[in-house]
Amino acid sequence: MDEQAAEGTSAGGAASSSTCVVTERWVDRTAVVAVAGVVDMLTSPELETAIDAALQQKPGAVVIDFTDVEFLASAGMGVLVAAHDKAGSEVAISVVADGPATSRPLKLVGIADIVKLYPSLDEALAANDT
């Protein structure tokens, strides 16, 4: 059992940084920042960098898609709060989160009170069209 715990700590820590993939694409004037894997204190800077880059391009909205996120730590939630603050009132920030790994922690911590949550990317994009 000790071997498994030690193995999980060392391998898991190293794997975290390599299991987060952040991509950006545009749908009209909406930047979609999609994240896959683990968003923790090691990988959240990648997410923050991608969101900042999208905001610099003056989008009408930014959708952060957590559909393929397996684990969301508090560091990732902090990035969402910072993005909301940076965007101000000019750019709508929303999050696609459905399931216990993403939407549940966002609701429990109160992030859902400051950014809109949607269960699918299509719903988030449709909300930004109106």
A tleap script that builds the chain and sets N, CA, C and O, in Angstrom:
source leaprc.protein.ff14SB
mol = sequence {
  NMET ASP GLU GLN ALA ALA GLU GLY THR SER
  ALA GLY GLY ALA ALA SER SER SER THR CYS
  VAL VAL THR GLU ARG TRP VAL ASP ARG THR
  ALA VAL VAL ALA VAL ALA GLY VAL VAL ASP
  MET LEU THR SER PRO GLU LEU GLU THR ALA
  ILE ASP ALA ALA LEU GLN GLN LYS PRO GLY
  ALA VAL VAL ILE ASP PHE THR ASP VAL GLU
  PHE LEU ALA SER ALA GLY MET GLY VAL LEU
  VAL ALA ALA HIE ASP LYS ALA GLY SER GLU
  VAL ALA ILE SER VAL VAL ALA ASP GLY PRO
  ALA THR SER ARG PRO LEU LYS LEU VAL GLY
  ILE ALA ASP ILE VAL LYS LEU TYR PRO SER
  LEU ASP GLU ALA LEU ALA ALA ASN ASP CTHR
}
set mol.1.N position { 0.813 -1.187 0.000 }
set mol.1.CA position { 0.000 0.000 0.000 }
set mol.1.C position { 0.859 1.254 0.000 }
set mol.1.O position { 0.530 2.230 -0.674 }
set mol.2.N position { 1.971 1.237 0.759 }
set mol.2.CA position { 2.865 2.384 0.773 }
set mol.2.C position { 3.464 2.629 -0.598 }
set mol.2.O position { 3.663 3.778 -0.994 }
set mol.3.N position { 3.753 1.554 -1.327 }
set mol.3.CA position { 4.310 1.708 -2.673 }
set mol.3.C position { 3.318 2.409 -3.586 }
set mol.3.O position { 3.697 3.271 -4.379 }
set mol.4.N position { 2.048 2.041 -3.474 }
set mol.4.CA position { 1.037 2.674 -4.307 }
set mol.4.C position { 0.901 4.146 -3.976 }
set mol.4.O position { 0.784 4.978 -4.876 }
set mol.5.N position { 0.916 4.474 -2.704 }
set mol.5.CA position { 0.785 5.875 -2.311 }
set mol.5.C position { 1.970 6.681 -2.802 }
set mol.5.O position { 1.807 7.783 -3.325 }
set mol.6.N position { 3.167 6.129 -2.632 }
set mol.6.CA position { 4.370 6.832 -3.090 }
set mol.6.C position { 4.370 6.937 -4.603 }
set mol.6.O position { 4.723 7.972 -5.169 }
set mol.7.N position { 3.973 5.861 -5.243 }
set mol.7.CA position { 3.952 5.860 -6.699 }
set mol.7.C position { 2.949 6.901 -7.211 }
set mol.7.O position { 3.238 7.645 -8.148 }
set mol.8.N position { 1.784 6.941 -6.591 }
set mol.8.CA position { 0.764 7.907 -7.003 }
set mol.8.C position { 1.224 9.333 -6.818 }
set mol.8.O position { 0.885 10.204 -7.620 }
set mol.9.N position { 1.996 9.588 -5.764 }
set mol.9.CA position { 2.466 10.940 -5.505 }
set mol.9.C position { 3.487 11.375 -6.528 }
set mol.9.O position { 3.363 12.448 -7.119 }
set mol.10.N position { 4.494 10.552 -6.742 }
set mol.10.CA position { 5.556 10.967 -7.673 }
set mol.10.C position { 5.091 10.896 -9.113 }
set mol.10.O position { 5.308 11.832 -9.881 }
set mol.11.N position { 4.461 9.805 -9.484 }
set mol.11.CA position { 4.011 9.677 -10.868 }
set mol.11.C position { 2.863 10.640 -11.150 }
set mol.11.O position { 2.807 11.258 -12.213 }
set mol.12.N position { 1.945 10.762 -10.183 }
set mol.12.CA position { 0.798 11.642 -10.382 }
set mol.12.C position { 1.214 13.087 -10.522 }
set mol.12.O position { 0.662 13.816 -11.347 }
set mol.13.N position { 2.191 13.516 -9.719 }
set mol.13.CA position { 2.659 14.895 -9.800 }
set mol.13.C position { 3.293 15.180 -11.132 }
set mol.13.O position { 3.048 16.225 -11.735 }
set mol.14.N position { 4.113 14.252 -11.600 }
set mol.14.CA position { 4.769 14.440 -12.888 }
set mol.14.C position { 3.766 14.351 -14.024 }
set mol.14.O position { 3.857 15.084 -15.009 }
set mol.15.N position { 2.806 13.443 -13.875 }
set mol.15.CA position { 1.828 13.256 -14.942 }
set mol.15.C position { 0.894 14.445 -15.045 }
set mol.15.O position { 0.437 14.773 -16.141 }
set mol.16.N position { 0.595 15.106 -13.917 }
set mol.16.CA position { -0.343 16.229 -13.940 }
set mol.16.C position { 0.053 17.272 -14.959 }
set mol.16.O position { -0.776 17.742 -15.738 }
set mol.17.N position { 1.337 17.637 -14.950 }
set mol.17.CA position { 1.762 18.699 -15.842 }
set mol.17.C position { 1.684 18.280 -17.302 }
set mol.17.O position { 1.562 19.129 -18.185 }
set mol.18.N position { 1.752 16.975 -17.565 }
set mol.18.CA position { 1.716 16.550 -18.955 }
set mol.18.C position { 0.319 16.121 -19.382 }
set mol.18.O position { 0.097 15.837 -20.559 }
set mol.19.N position { -0.624 16.068 -18.448 }
set mol.19.CA position { -1.959 15.618 -18.832 }
set mol.19.C position { -2.952 16.759 -19.014 }
set mol.19.O position { -4.146 16.521 -19.192 }
set mol.20.N position { -2.469 17.981 -18.970 }
set mol.20.CA position { -3.356 19.114 -19.216 }
set mol.20.C position { -3.057 19.656 -20.614 }
set mol.20.O position { -1.936 20.062 -20.918 }
set mol.21.N position { -4.076 19.650 -21.439 }
set mol.21.CA position { -3.940 20.171 -22.795 }
set mol.21.C position { -4.946 21.307 -22.953 }
set mol.21.O position { -6.143 21.124 -22.732 }
set mol.22.N position { -4.451 22.477 -23.337 }
set mol.22.CA position { -5.310 23.646 -23.501 }
set mol.22.C position { -5.262 24.070 -24.958 }
set mol.22.O position { -4.184 24.262 -25.520 }
set mol.23.N position { -6.426 24.215 -25.568 }
set mol.23.CA position { -6.496 24.657 -26.958 }
set mol.23.C position { -7.444 25.847 -27.057 }
set mol.23.O position { -8.306 26.050 -26.201 }
set mol.24.N position { -7.268 26.612 -28.100 }
set mol.24.CA position { -8.130 27.772 -28.332 }
set mol.24.C position { -8.660 27.716 -29.755 }
set mol.24.O position { -7.935 27.393 -30.696 }
set mol.25.N position { -9.922 28.033 -29.890 }
set mol.25.CA position { -10.522 28.183 -31.219 }
set mol.25.C position { -11.557 29.280 -31.131 }
set mol.25.O position { -11.957 29.691 -30.042 }
set mol.26.N position { -11.985 29.746 -32.280 }
set mol.26.CA position { -12.945 30.848 -32.311 }
set mol.26.C position { -14.212 30.414 -33.024 }
set mol.26.O position { -14.168 29.711 -34.033 }
set mol.27.N position { -15.333 30.843 -32.486 }
set mol.27.CA position { -16.622 30.680 -33.127 }
set mol.27.C position { -17.192 32.086 -33.204 }
set mol.27.O position { -17.679 32.630 -32.212 }
set mol.28.N position { -17.124 32.662 -34.387 }
set mol.28.CA position { -17.462 34.071 -34.601 }
set mol.28.C position { -16.586 34.935 -33.689 }
set mol.28.O position { -15.362 34.898 -33.812 }
set mol.29.N position { -17.182 35.707 -32.782 }
set mol.29.CA position { -16.390 36.578 -31.884 }
set mol.29.C position { -16.197 35.968 -30.497 }
set mol.29.O position { -15.804 36.655 -29.554 }
set mol.30.N position { -16.479 34.671 -30.385 }
set mol.30.CA position { -16.331 33.981 -29.102 }
set mol.30.C position { -15.082 33.110 -29.113 }
set mol.30.O position { -14.912 32.256 -29.984 }
set mol.31.N position { -14.220 33.335 -28.142 }
set mol.31.CA position { -13.035 32.485 -27.982 }
set mol.31.C position { -13.435 31.288 -27.128 }
set mol.31.O position { -14.011 31.445 -26.052 }
set mol.32.N position { -13.125 30.099 -27.616 }
set mol.32.CA position { -13.394 28.874 -26.868 }
set mol.32.C position { -12.050 28.306 -26.427 }
set mol.32.O position { -11.237 27.882 -27.249 }
set mol.33.N position { -11.833 28.307 -25.121 }
set mol.33.CA position { -10.615 27.756 -24.542 }
set mol.33.C position { -10.998 26.395 -23.963 }
set mol.33.O position { -11.673 26.314 -22.936 }
set mol.34.N position { -10.561 25.336 -24.630 }
set mol.34.CA position { -10.912 23.980 -24.211 }
set mol.34.C position { -9.757 23.367 -23.430 }
set mol.34.O position { -8.591 23.507 -23.797 }
set mol.35.N position { -10.104 22.694 -22.359 }
set mol.35.CA position { -9.111 22.091 -21.477 }
set mol.35.C position { -9.419 20.609 -21.340 }
set mol.35.O position { -10.576 20.209 -21.208 }
set mol.36.N position { -8.366 19.801 -21.373 }
set mol.36.CA position { -8.518 18.365 -21.165 }
set mol.36.C position { -7.489 17.908 -20.144 }
set mol.36.O position { -6.349 18.372 -20.147 }
set mol.37.N position { -7.899 16.998 -19.274 }
set mol.37.CA position { -6.977 16.431 -18.294 }
set mol.37.C position { -7.182 16.995 -16.907 }
set mol.37.O position { -8.308 17.128 -16.428 }
set mol.38.N position { -6.063 17.328 -16.266 }
set mol.38.CA position { -6.056 17.761 -14.874 }
set mol.38.C position { -5.728 19.245 -14.797 }
set mol.38.O position { -4.746 19.700 -15.385 }
set mol.39.N position { -6.552 20.001 -14.071 }
set mol.39.CA position { -6.280 21.424 -13.848 }
set mol.39.C position { -5.982 21.582 -12.357 }
set mol.39.O position { -6.885 21.581 -11.520 }
set mol.40.N position { -4.699 21.717 -12.053 }
set mol.40.CA position { -4.267 21.859 -10.666 }
set mol.40.C position { -3.235 22.973 -10.570 }
set mol.40.O position { -3.091 23.760 -11.505 }
set mol.41.N position { -2.512 23.053 -9.452 }
set mol.41.CA position { -1.570 24.162 -9.294 }
set mol.41.C position { -0.409 24.096 -10.281 }
set mol.41.O position { 0.217 25.118 -10.559 }
set mol.42.N position { -0.113 22.923 -10.810 }
set mol.42.CA position { 0.960 22.805 -11.796 }
set mol.42.C position { 0.502 23.175 -13.196 }
set mol.42.O position { 1.281 23.706 -13.987 }
set mol.43.N position { -0.750 22.899 -13.506 }
set mol.43.CA position { -1.231 23.113 -14.873 }
set mol.43.C position { -2.090 24.361 -15.048 }
set mol.43.O position { -2.294 24.807 -16.177 }
set mol.44.N position { -2.594 24.931 -13.964 }
set mol.44.CA position { -3.467 26.109 -14.093 }
set mol.44.C position { -2.787 27.303 -14.760 }
set mol.44.O position { -3.482 28.094 -15.398 }
set mol.45.N position { -1.454 27.482 -14.649 }
set mol.45.CA position { -0.849 28.587 -15.398 }
set mol.45.C position { -1.039 28.475 -16.919 }
set mol.45.O position { -1.120 29.489 -17.612 }
set mol.46.N position { -1.108 27.250 -17.430 }
set mol.46.CA position { -1.366 27.064 -18.868 }
set mol.46.C position { -2.752 27.596 -19.224 }
set mol.46.O position { -2.932 28.260 -20.245 }
set mol.47.N position { -3.718 27.295 -18.373 }
set mol.47.CA position { -5.079 27.778 -18.598 }
set mol.47.C position { -5.124 29.295 -18.514 }
set mol.47.O position { -5.745 29.948 -19.351 }
set mol.48.N position { -4.472 29.851 -17.512 }
set mol.48.CA position { -4.455 31.304 -17.338 }
set mol.48.C position { -3.822 32.003 -18.539 }
set mol.48.O position { -4.323 33.028 -19.002 }
set mol.49.N position { -2.730 31.451 -19.038 }
set mol.49.CA position { -2.053 32.021 -20.209 }
set mol.49.C position { -2.971 32.009 -21.428 }
set mol.49.O position { -3.033 32.986 -22.174 }
set mol.50.N position { -3.681 30.903 -21.628 }
set mol.50.CA position { -4.590 30.795 -22.779 }
set mol.50.C position { -5.754 31.774 -22.671 }
set mol.50.O position { -6.142 32.394 -23.661 }
set mol.51.N position { -6.307 31.911 -21.479 }
set mol.51.CA position { -7.425 32.852 -21.293 }
set mol.51.C position { -6.942 34.284 -21.496 }
set mol.51.O position { -7.620 35.081 -22.146 }
set mol.52.N position { -5.775 34.617 -20.945 }
set mol.52.CA position { -5.216 35.963 -21.119 }
set mol.52.C position { -4.982 36.271 -22.596 }
set mol.52.O position { -5.273 37.375 -23.058 }
set mol.53.N position { -4.455 35.290 -23.336 }
set mol.53.CA position { -4.213 35.482 -24.772 }
set mol.53.C position { -5.519 35.722 -25.514 }
set mol.53.O position { -5.585 36.561 -26.412 }
set mol.54.N position { -6.553 34.987 -25.140 }
set mol.54.CA position { -7.861 35.179 -25.777 }
set mol.54.C position { -8.414 36.566 -25.451 }
set mol.54.O position { -8.946 37.240 -26.333 }
set mol.55.N position { -8.294 36.996 -24.203 }
set mol.55.CA position { -8.812 38.310 -23.807 }
set mol.55.C position { -8.086 39.449 -24.523 }
set mol.55.O position { -8.688 40.485 -24.808 }
set mol.56.N position { -6.816 39.267 -24.811 }
set mol.56.CA position { -6.050 40.305 -25.511 }
set mol.56.C position { -6.547 40.517 -26.929 }
set mol.56.O position { -6.292 41.566 -27.520 }
set mol.57.N position { -7.250 39.546 -27.484 }
set mol.57.CA position { -7.762 39.659 -28.852 }
set mol.57.C position { -9.151 40.292 -28.895 }
set mol.57.O position { -9.791 40.310 -29.946 }
set mol.58.N position { -9.620 40.808 -27.763 }
set mol.58.CA position { -10.893 41.530 -27.665 }
set mol.58.C position { -12.093 40.721 -28.172 }
set mol.58.O position { -12.790 41.155 -29.090 }
set mol.59.N position { -12.334 39.551 -27.578 }
set mol.59.CA position { -13.487 38.760 -28.002 }
set mol.59.C position { -14.788 39.355 -27.464 }
set mol.59.O position { -14.780 40.180 -26.550 }
set mol.60.N position { -15.886 38.925 -28.040 }
set mol.60.CA position { -17.180 39.296 -27.494 }
set mol.60.C position { -17.474 38.483 -26.243 }
set mol.60.O position { -18.172 38.948 -25.341 }
set mol.61.N position { -16.937 37.265 -26.192 }
set mol.61.CA position { -17.131 36.375 -25.048 }
set mol.61.C position { -16.008 35.344 -25.029 }
set mol.61.O position { -15.362 35.087 -26.046 }
set mol.62.N position { -15.791 34.766 -23.864 }
set mol.62.CA position { -14.839 33.660 -23.714 }
set mol.62.C position { -15.577 32.520 -23.038 }
set mol.62.O position { -16.181 32.691 -21.979 }
set mol.63.N position { -15.519 31.350 -23.670 }
set mol.63.CA position { -16.105 30.143 -23.101 }
set mol.63.C position { -14.952 29.220 -22.730 }
set mol.63.O position { -14.132 28.869 -23.578 }
set mol.64.N position { -14.892 28.834 -21.478 }
set mol.64.CA position { -13.884 27.881 -21.028 }
set mol.64.C position { -14.576 26.529 -20.951 }
set mol.64.O position { -15.499 26.330 -20.161 }
set mol.65.N position { -14.114 25.604 -21.786 }
set mol.65.CA position { -14.762 24.304 -21.936 }
set mol.65.C position { -14.032 23.252 -21.101 }
set mol.65.O position { -12.933 22.820 -21.449 }
set mol.66.N position { -14.657 22.849 -20.001 }
set mol.66.CA position { -14.095 21.843 -19.101 }
set mol.66.C position { -14.695 20.460 -19.355 }
set mol.66.O position { -14.614 19.592 -18.486 }
set mol.67.N position { -15.291 20.239 -20.518 }
set mol.67.CA position { -15.932 18.960 -20.818 }
set mol.67.C position { -14.990 17.783 -20.592 }
set mol.67.O position { -15.414 16.750 -20.072 }
set mol.68.N position { -13.720 17.918 -20.973 }
set mol.68.CA position { -12.767 16.810 -20.871 }
set mol.68.C position { -11.831 16.926 -19.667 }
set mol.68.O position { -10.772 16.299 -19.644 }
set mol.69.N position { -12.214 17.723 -18.671 }
set mol.69.CA position { -11.404 17.857 -17.455 }
set mol.69.C position { -11.758 16.722 -16.501 }
set mol.69.O position { -12.926 16.481 -16.198 }
set mol.70.N position { -10.717 16.030 -16.037 }
set mol.70.CA position { -10.897 14.905 -15.121 }
set mol.70.C position { -10.837 15.348 -13.660 }
set mol.70.O position { -11.453 14.726 -12.793 }
set mol.71.N position { -10.099 16.418 -13.390 }
set mol.71.CA position { -9.932 16.905 -12.024 }
set mol.71.C position { -9.729 18.410 -12.063 }
set mol.71.O position { -8.919 18.915 -12.840 }
set mol.72.N position { -10.471 19.127 -11.217 }
set mol.72.CA position { -10.372 20.580 -11.147 }
set mol.72.C position { -10.041 20.972 -9.713 }
set mol.72.O position { -10.865 20.815 -8.812 }
set mol.73.N position { -8.832 21.480 -9.508 }
set mol.73.CA position { -8.401 21.910 -8.182 }
set mol.73.C position { -8.726 23.383 -7.964 }
set mol.73.O position { -9.137 24.087 -8.886 }
set mol.74.N position { -8.537 23.828 -6.742 }
set mol.74.CA position { -8.844 25.216 -6.395 }
set mol.74.C position { -8.009 26.207 -7.204 }
set mol.74.O position { -8.461 27.322 -7.466 }
set mol.75.N position { -6.808 25.819 -7.600 }
set mol.75.CA position { -5.978 26.715 -8.421 }
set mol.75.C position { -6.661 27.013 -9.752 }
set mol.75.O position { -6.595 28.142 -10.238 }
set mol.76.N position { -7.310 26.023 -10.343 }
set mol.76.CA position { -8.047 26.233 -11.585 }
set mol.76.C position { -9.251 27.124 -11.382 }
set mol.76.O position { -9.591 27.929 -12.249 }
set mol.77.N position { -9.895 26.981 -10.238 }
set mol.77.CA position { -11.040 27.840 -9.936 }
set mol.77.C position { -10.587 29.280 -9.733 }
set mol.77.O position { -11.295 30.218 -10.100 }
set mol.78.N position { -9.419 29.449 -9.152 }
set mol.78.CA position { -8.862 30.788 -8.983 }
set mol.78.C position { -8.595 31.462 -10.314 }
set mol.78.O position { -8.754 32.675 -10.446 }
set mol.79.N position { -8.186 30.671 -11.307 }
set mol.79.CA position { -7.959 31.209 -12.652 }
set mol.79.C position { -9.267 31.740 -13.229 }
set mol.79.O position { -9.277 32.773 -13.898 }
set mol.80.N position { -10.363 31.042 -12.973 }
set mol.80.CA position { -11.665 31.494 -13.475 }
set mol.80.C position { -12.083 32.821 -12.844 }
set mol.80.O position { -12.610 33.700 -13.526 }
set mol.81.N position { -11.850 32.959 -11.554 }
set mol.81.CA position { -12.187 34.216 -10.867 }
set mol.81.C position { -11.328 35.349 -11.424 }
set mol.81.O position { -11.829 36.445 -11.677 }
set mol.82.N position { -10.029 35.082 -11.615 }
set mol.82.CA position { -9.131 36.104 -12.166 }
set mol.82.C position { -9.554 36.492 -13.580 }
set mol.82.O position { -9.511 37.668 -13.940 }
set mol.83.N position { -9.964 35.507 -14.384 }
set mol.83.CA position { -10.406 35.788 -15.752 }
set mol.83.C position { -11.654 36.658 -15.729 }
set mol.83.O position { -11.778 37.595 -16.518 }
set mol.84.N position { -12.569 36.353 -14.834 }
set mol.84.CA position { -13.786 37.157 -14.704 }
set mol.84.C position { -13.434 38.605 -14.356 }
set mol.84.O position { -14.009 39.543 -14.907 }
set mol.85.N position { -12.488 38.772 -13.439 }
set mol.85.CA position { -12.070 40.119 -13.034 }
set mol.85.C position { -11.378 40.863 -14.178 }
set mol.85.O position { -11.626 42.050 -14.388 }
set mol.86.N position { -10.510 40.163 -14.920 }
set mol.86.CA position { -9.787 40.788 -16.035 }
set mol.86.C position { -10.730 41.174 -17.165 }
set mol.86.O position { -10.550 42.206 -17.812 }
set mol.87.N position { -11.737 40.334 -17.398 }
set mol.87.CA position { -12.667 40.585 -18.504 }
set mol.87.C position { -13.545 41.799 -18.236 }
set mol.87.O position { -13.968 42.481 -19.169 }
set mol.88.N position { -13.814 42.066 -16.987 }
set mol.88.CA position { -14.676 43.193 -16.658 }
set mol.88.C position { -16.081 42.976 -17.170 }
set mol.88.O position { -16.524 41.840 -17.341 }
set mol.89.N position { -16.769 44.056 -17.410 }
set mol.89.CA position { -18.155 43.944 -17.868 }
set mol.89.C position { -18.259 43.856 -19.395 }
set mol.89.O position { -19.336 43.590 -19.929 }
set mol.90.N position { -17.149 44.078 -20.092 }
set mol.90.CA position { -17.209 44.076 -21.561 }
set mol.90.C position { -17.238 42.682 -22.180 }
set mol.90.O position { -17.807 42.496 -23.255 }
set mol.91.N position { -16.625 41.696 -21.509 }
set mol.91.CA position { -16.516 40.354 -22.086 }
set mol.91.C position { -17.174 39.345 -21.149 }
set mol.91.O position { -16.811 39.237 -19.978 }
set mol.92.N position { -18.138 38.615 -21.678 }
set mol.92.CA position { -18.805 37.581 -20.889 }
set mol.92.C position { -17.902 36.354 -20.783 }
set mol.92.O position { -17.392 35.852 -21.784 }
set mol.93.N position { -17.718 35.886 -19.558 }
set mol.93.CA position { -16.952 34.663 -19.315 }
set mol.93.C position { -17.950 33.590 -18.902 }
set mol.93.O position { -18.748 33.797 -17.988 }
set mol.94.N position { -17.904 32.448 -19.573 }
set mol.94.CA position { -18.761 31.339 -19.173 }
set mol.94.C position { -17.957 30.050 -19.204 }
set mol.94.O position { -16.891 29.974 -19.816 }
set mol.95.N position { -18.491 29.039 -18.530 }
set mol.95.CA position { -17.780 27.769 -18.374 }
set mol.95.C position { -18.709 26.631 -18.749 }
set mol.95.O position { -19.874 26.604 -18.354 }
set mol.96.N position { -18.176 25.689 -19.519 }
set mol.96.CA position { -18.887 24.458 -19.812 }
set mol.96.C position { -18.399 23.438 -18.796 }
set mol.96.O position { -17.238 23.029 -18.819 }
set mol.97.N position { -19.289 23.035 -17.912 }
set mol.97.CA position { -18.938 22.084 -16.867 }
set mol.97.C position { -20.162 21.242 -16.552 }
set mol.97.O position { -21.215 21.764 -16.187 }
set mol.98.N position { -20.011 19.949 -16.697 }
set mol.98.CA position { -21.112 19.053 -16.410 }
set mol.98.C position { -20.542 17.815 -15.735 }
set mol.98.O position { -19.708 17.117 -16.312 }
set mol.99.N position { -20.975 17.552 -14.555 }
set mol.99.CA position { -20.511 16.357 -13.870 }
set mol.99.C position { -19.811 16.654 -12.569 }
set mol.99.O position { -19.531 17.808 -12.245 }
set mol.100.N position { -19.530 15.600 -11.824 }
set mol.100.CA position { -18.991 15.764 -10.474 }
set mol.100.C position { -17.566 16.328 -10.419 }
set mol.100.O position { -17.193 16.928 -9.411 }
set mol.101.N position { -16.776 16.156 -11.455 }
set mol.101.CA position { -15.391 16.643 -11.422 }
set mol.101.C position { -15.287 18.139 -11.665 }
set mol.101.O position { -14.290 18.758 -11.294 }
set mol.102.N position { -16.306 18.727 -12.286 }
set mol.102.CA position { -16.206 20.152 -12.644 }
set mol.102.C position { -17.368 20.983 -12.112 }
set mol.102.O position { -17.148 21.907 -11.329 }
set mol.103.N position { -18.581 20.682 -12.513 }
set mol.103.CA position { -19.691 21.558 -12.124 }
set mol.103.C position { -19.950 21.518 -10.626 }
set mol.103.O position { -20.278 22.545 -10.033 }
set mol.104.N position { -19.812 20.379 -10.016 }
set mol.104.CA position { -20.091 20.284 -8.581 }
set mol.104.C position { -19.143 21.163 -7.760 }
set mol.104.O position { -19.617 21.945 -6.936 }
set mol.105.N position { -17.806 21.063 -7.958 }
set mol.105.CA position { -16.944 21.954 -7.171 }
set mol.105.C position { -17.169 23.431 -7.480 }
set mol.105.O position { -17.083 24.269 -6.583 }
set mol.106.N position { -17.456 23.757 -8.742 }
set mol.106.CA position { -17.694 25.158 -9.097 }
set mol.106.C position { -18.932 25.703 -8.385 }
set mol.106.O position { -18.965 26.868 -7.988 }
set mol.107.N position { -19.933 24.868 -8.228 }
set mol.107.CA position { -21.152 25.285 -7.523 }
set mol.107.C position { -20.907 25.368 -6.018 }
set mol.107.O position { -21.348 26.316 -5.367 }
set mol.108.N position { -20.211 24.387 -5.471 }
set mol.108.CA position { -19.960 24.360 -4.022 }
set mol.108.C position { -19.137 25.544 -3.550 }
set mol.108.O position { -19.393 26.099 -2.482 }
set mol.109.N position { -18.144 25.933 -4.349 }
set mol.109.CA position { -17.246 27.019 -3.959 }
set mol.109.C position { -17.853 28.390 -4.254 }
set mol.109.O position { -17.395 29.397 -3.715 }
set mol.110.N position { -18.875 28.437 -5.104 }
set mol.110.CA position { -19.534 29.701 -5.403 }
set mol.110.C position { -19.085 30.346 -6.708 }
set mol.110.O position { -19.506 31.459 -7.022 }
set mol.111.N position { -18.236 29.662 -7.472 }
set mol.111.CA position { -17.790 30.196 -8.771 }
set mol.111.C position { -18.992 30.341 -9.709 }
set mol.111.O position { -19.042 31.260 -10.527 }
set mol.112.N position { -19.949 29.433 -9.582 }
set mol.112.CA position { -21.140 29.486 -10.434 }
set mol.112.C position { -21.963 30.743 -10.192 }
set mol.112.O position { -22.830 31.084 -10.998 }
set mol.113.N position { -21.697 31.432 -9.088 }
set mol.113.CA position { -22.402 32.686 -8.814 }
set mol.113.C position { -21.809 33.866 -9.577 }
set mol.113.O position { -22.461 34.899 -9.730 }
set mol.114.N position { -20.567 33.716 -10.058 }
set mol.114.CA position { -19.942 34.839 -10.768 }
set mol.114.C position { -19.711 34.579 -12.250 }
set mol.114.O position { -19.597 35.525 -13.029 }
set mol.115.N position { -19.641 33.312 -12.655 }
set mol.115.CA position { -19.568 32.987 -14.081 }
set mol.115.C position { -20.705 32.021 -14.402 }
set mol.115.O position { -21.077 31.181 -13.582 }
set mol.116.N position { -21.238 32.154 -15.588 }
set mol.116.CA position { -22.341 31.283 -15.987 }
set mol.116.C position { -21.801 29.898 -16.319 }
set mol.116.O position { -20.769 29.760 -16.976 }
set mol.117.N position { -22.511 28.878 -15.857 }
set mol.117.CA position { -22.169 27.491 -16.149 }
set mol.117.C position { -23.170 26.922 -17.144 }
set mol.117.O position { -24.369 27.186 -17.055 }
set mol.118.N position { -22.669 26.144 -18.085 }
set mol.118.CA position { -23.522 25.484 -19.070 }
set mol.118.C position { -23.127 24.017 -19.149 }
set mol.118.O position { -21.953 23.682 -18.993 }
set mol.119.N position { -24.094 23.144 -19.390 }
set mol.119.CA position { -23.781 21.716 -19.472 }
set mol.119.C position { -23.136 21.289 -20.802 }
set mol.119.O position { -22.562 20.203 -20.893 }
set mol.120.N position { -23.231 22.140 -21.824 }
set mol.120.CA position { -22.629 21.784 -23.115 }
set mol.120.C position { -22.082 23.031 -23.810 }
set mol.120.O position { -22.511 24.153 -23.538 }
set mol.121.N position { -21.142 22.810 -24.698 }
set mol.121.CA position { -20.565 23.913 -25.465 }
set mol.121.C position { -21.617 24.562 -26.349 }
set mol.121.O position { -21.642 25.785 -26.486 }
set mol.122.N position { -22.476 23.768 -26.942 }
set mol.122.CA position { -23.529 24.320 -27.797 }
set mol.122.C position { -24.420 25.298 -27.028 }
set mol.122.O position { -24.787 26.351 -27.550 }
set mol.123.N position { -24.763 24.947 -25.791 }
set mol.123.CA position { -25.604 25.837 -24.991 }
set mol.123.C position { -24.871 27.125 -24.622 }
set mol.123.O position { -25.461 28.205 -24.615 }
set mol.124.N position { -23.591 27.000 -24.318 }
set mol.124.CA position { -22.798 28.196 -23.978 }
set mol.124.C position { -22.674 29.118 -25.186 }
set mol.124.O position { -22.805 30.336 -25.059 }
set mol.125.N position { -22.423 28.541 -26.347 }
set mol.125.CA position { -22.303 29.361 -27.564 }
set mol.125.C position { -23.645 29.993 -27.929 }
set mol.125.O position { -23.689 31.149 -28.349 }
set mol.126.N position { -24.728 29.250 -27.775 }
set mol.126.CA position { -26.052 29.799 -28.085 }
set mol.126.C position { -26.387 30.954 -27.143 }
set mol.126.O position { -26.997 31.936 -27.567 }
set mol.127.N position { -26.002 30.853 -25.885 }
set mol.127.CA position { -26.277 31.925 -24.922 }
set mol.127.C position { -25.501 33.185 -25.278 }
set mol.127.O position { -25.979 34.292 -25.032 }
set mol.128.N position { -24.320 33.037 -25.848 }
set mol.128.CA position { -23.503 34.196 -26.229 }
set mol.128.C position { -23.981 34.828 -27.528 }
set mol.128.O position { -23.647 35.977 -27.815 }
set mol.129.N position { -24.759 34.091 -28.318 }
set mol.129.CA position { -25.295 34.652 -29.568 }
set mol.129.C position { -26.410 35.651 -29.307 }
set mol.129.O position { -26.654 36.538 -30.124 }
set mol.130.N position { -27.080 35.513 -28.186 }
set mol.130.CA position { -28.231 36.384 -27.924 }
set mol.130.C position { -27.829 37.706 -27.351 }
set mol.130.O position { -28.686 38.546 -27.077 }
savepdb mol mol.pdb
quit
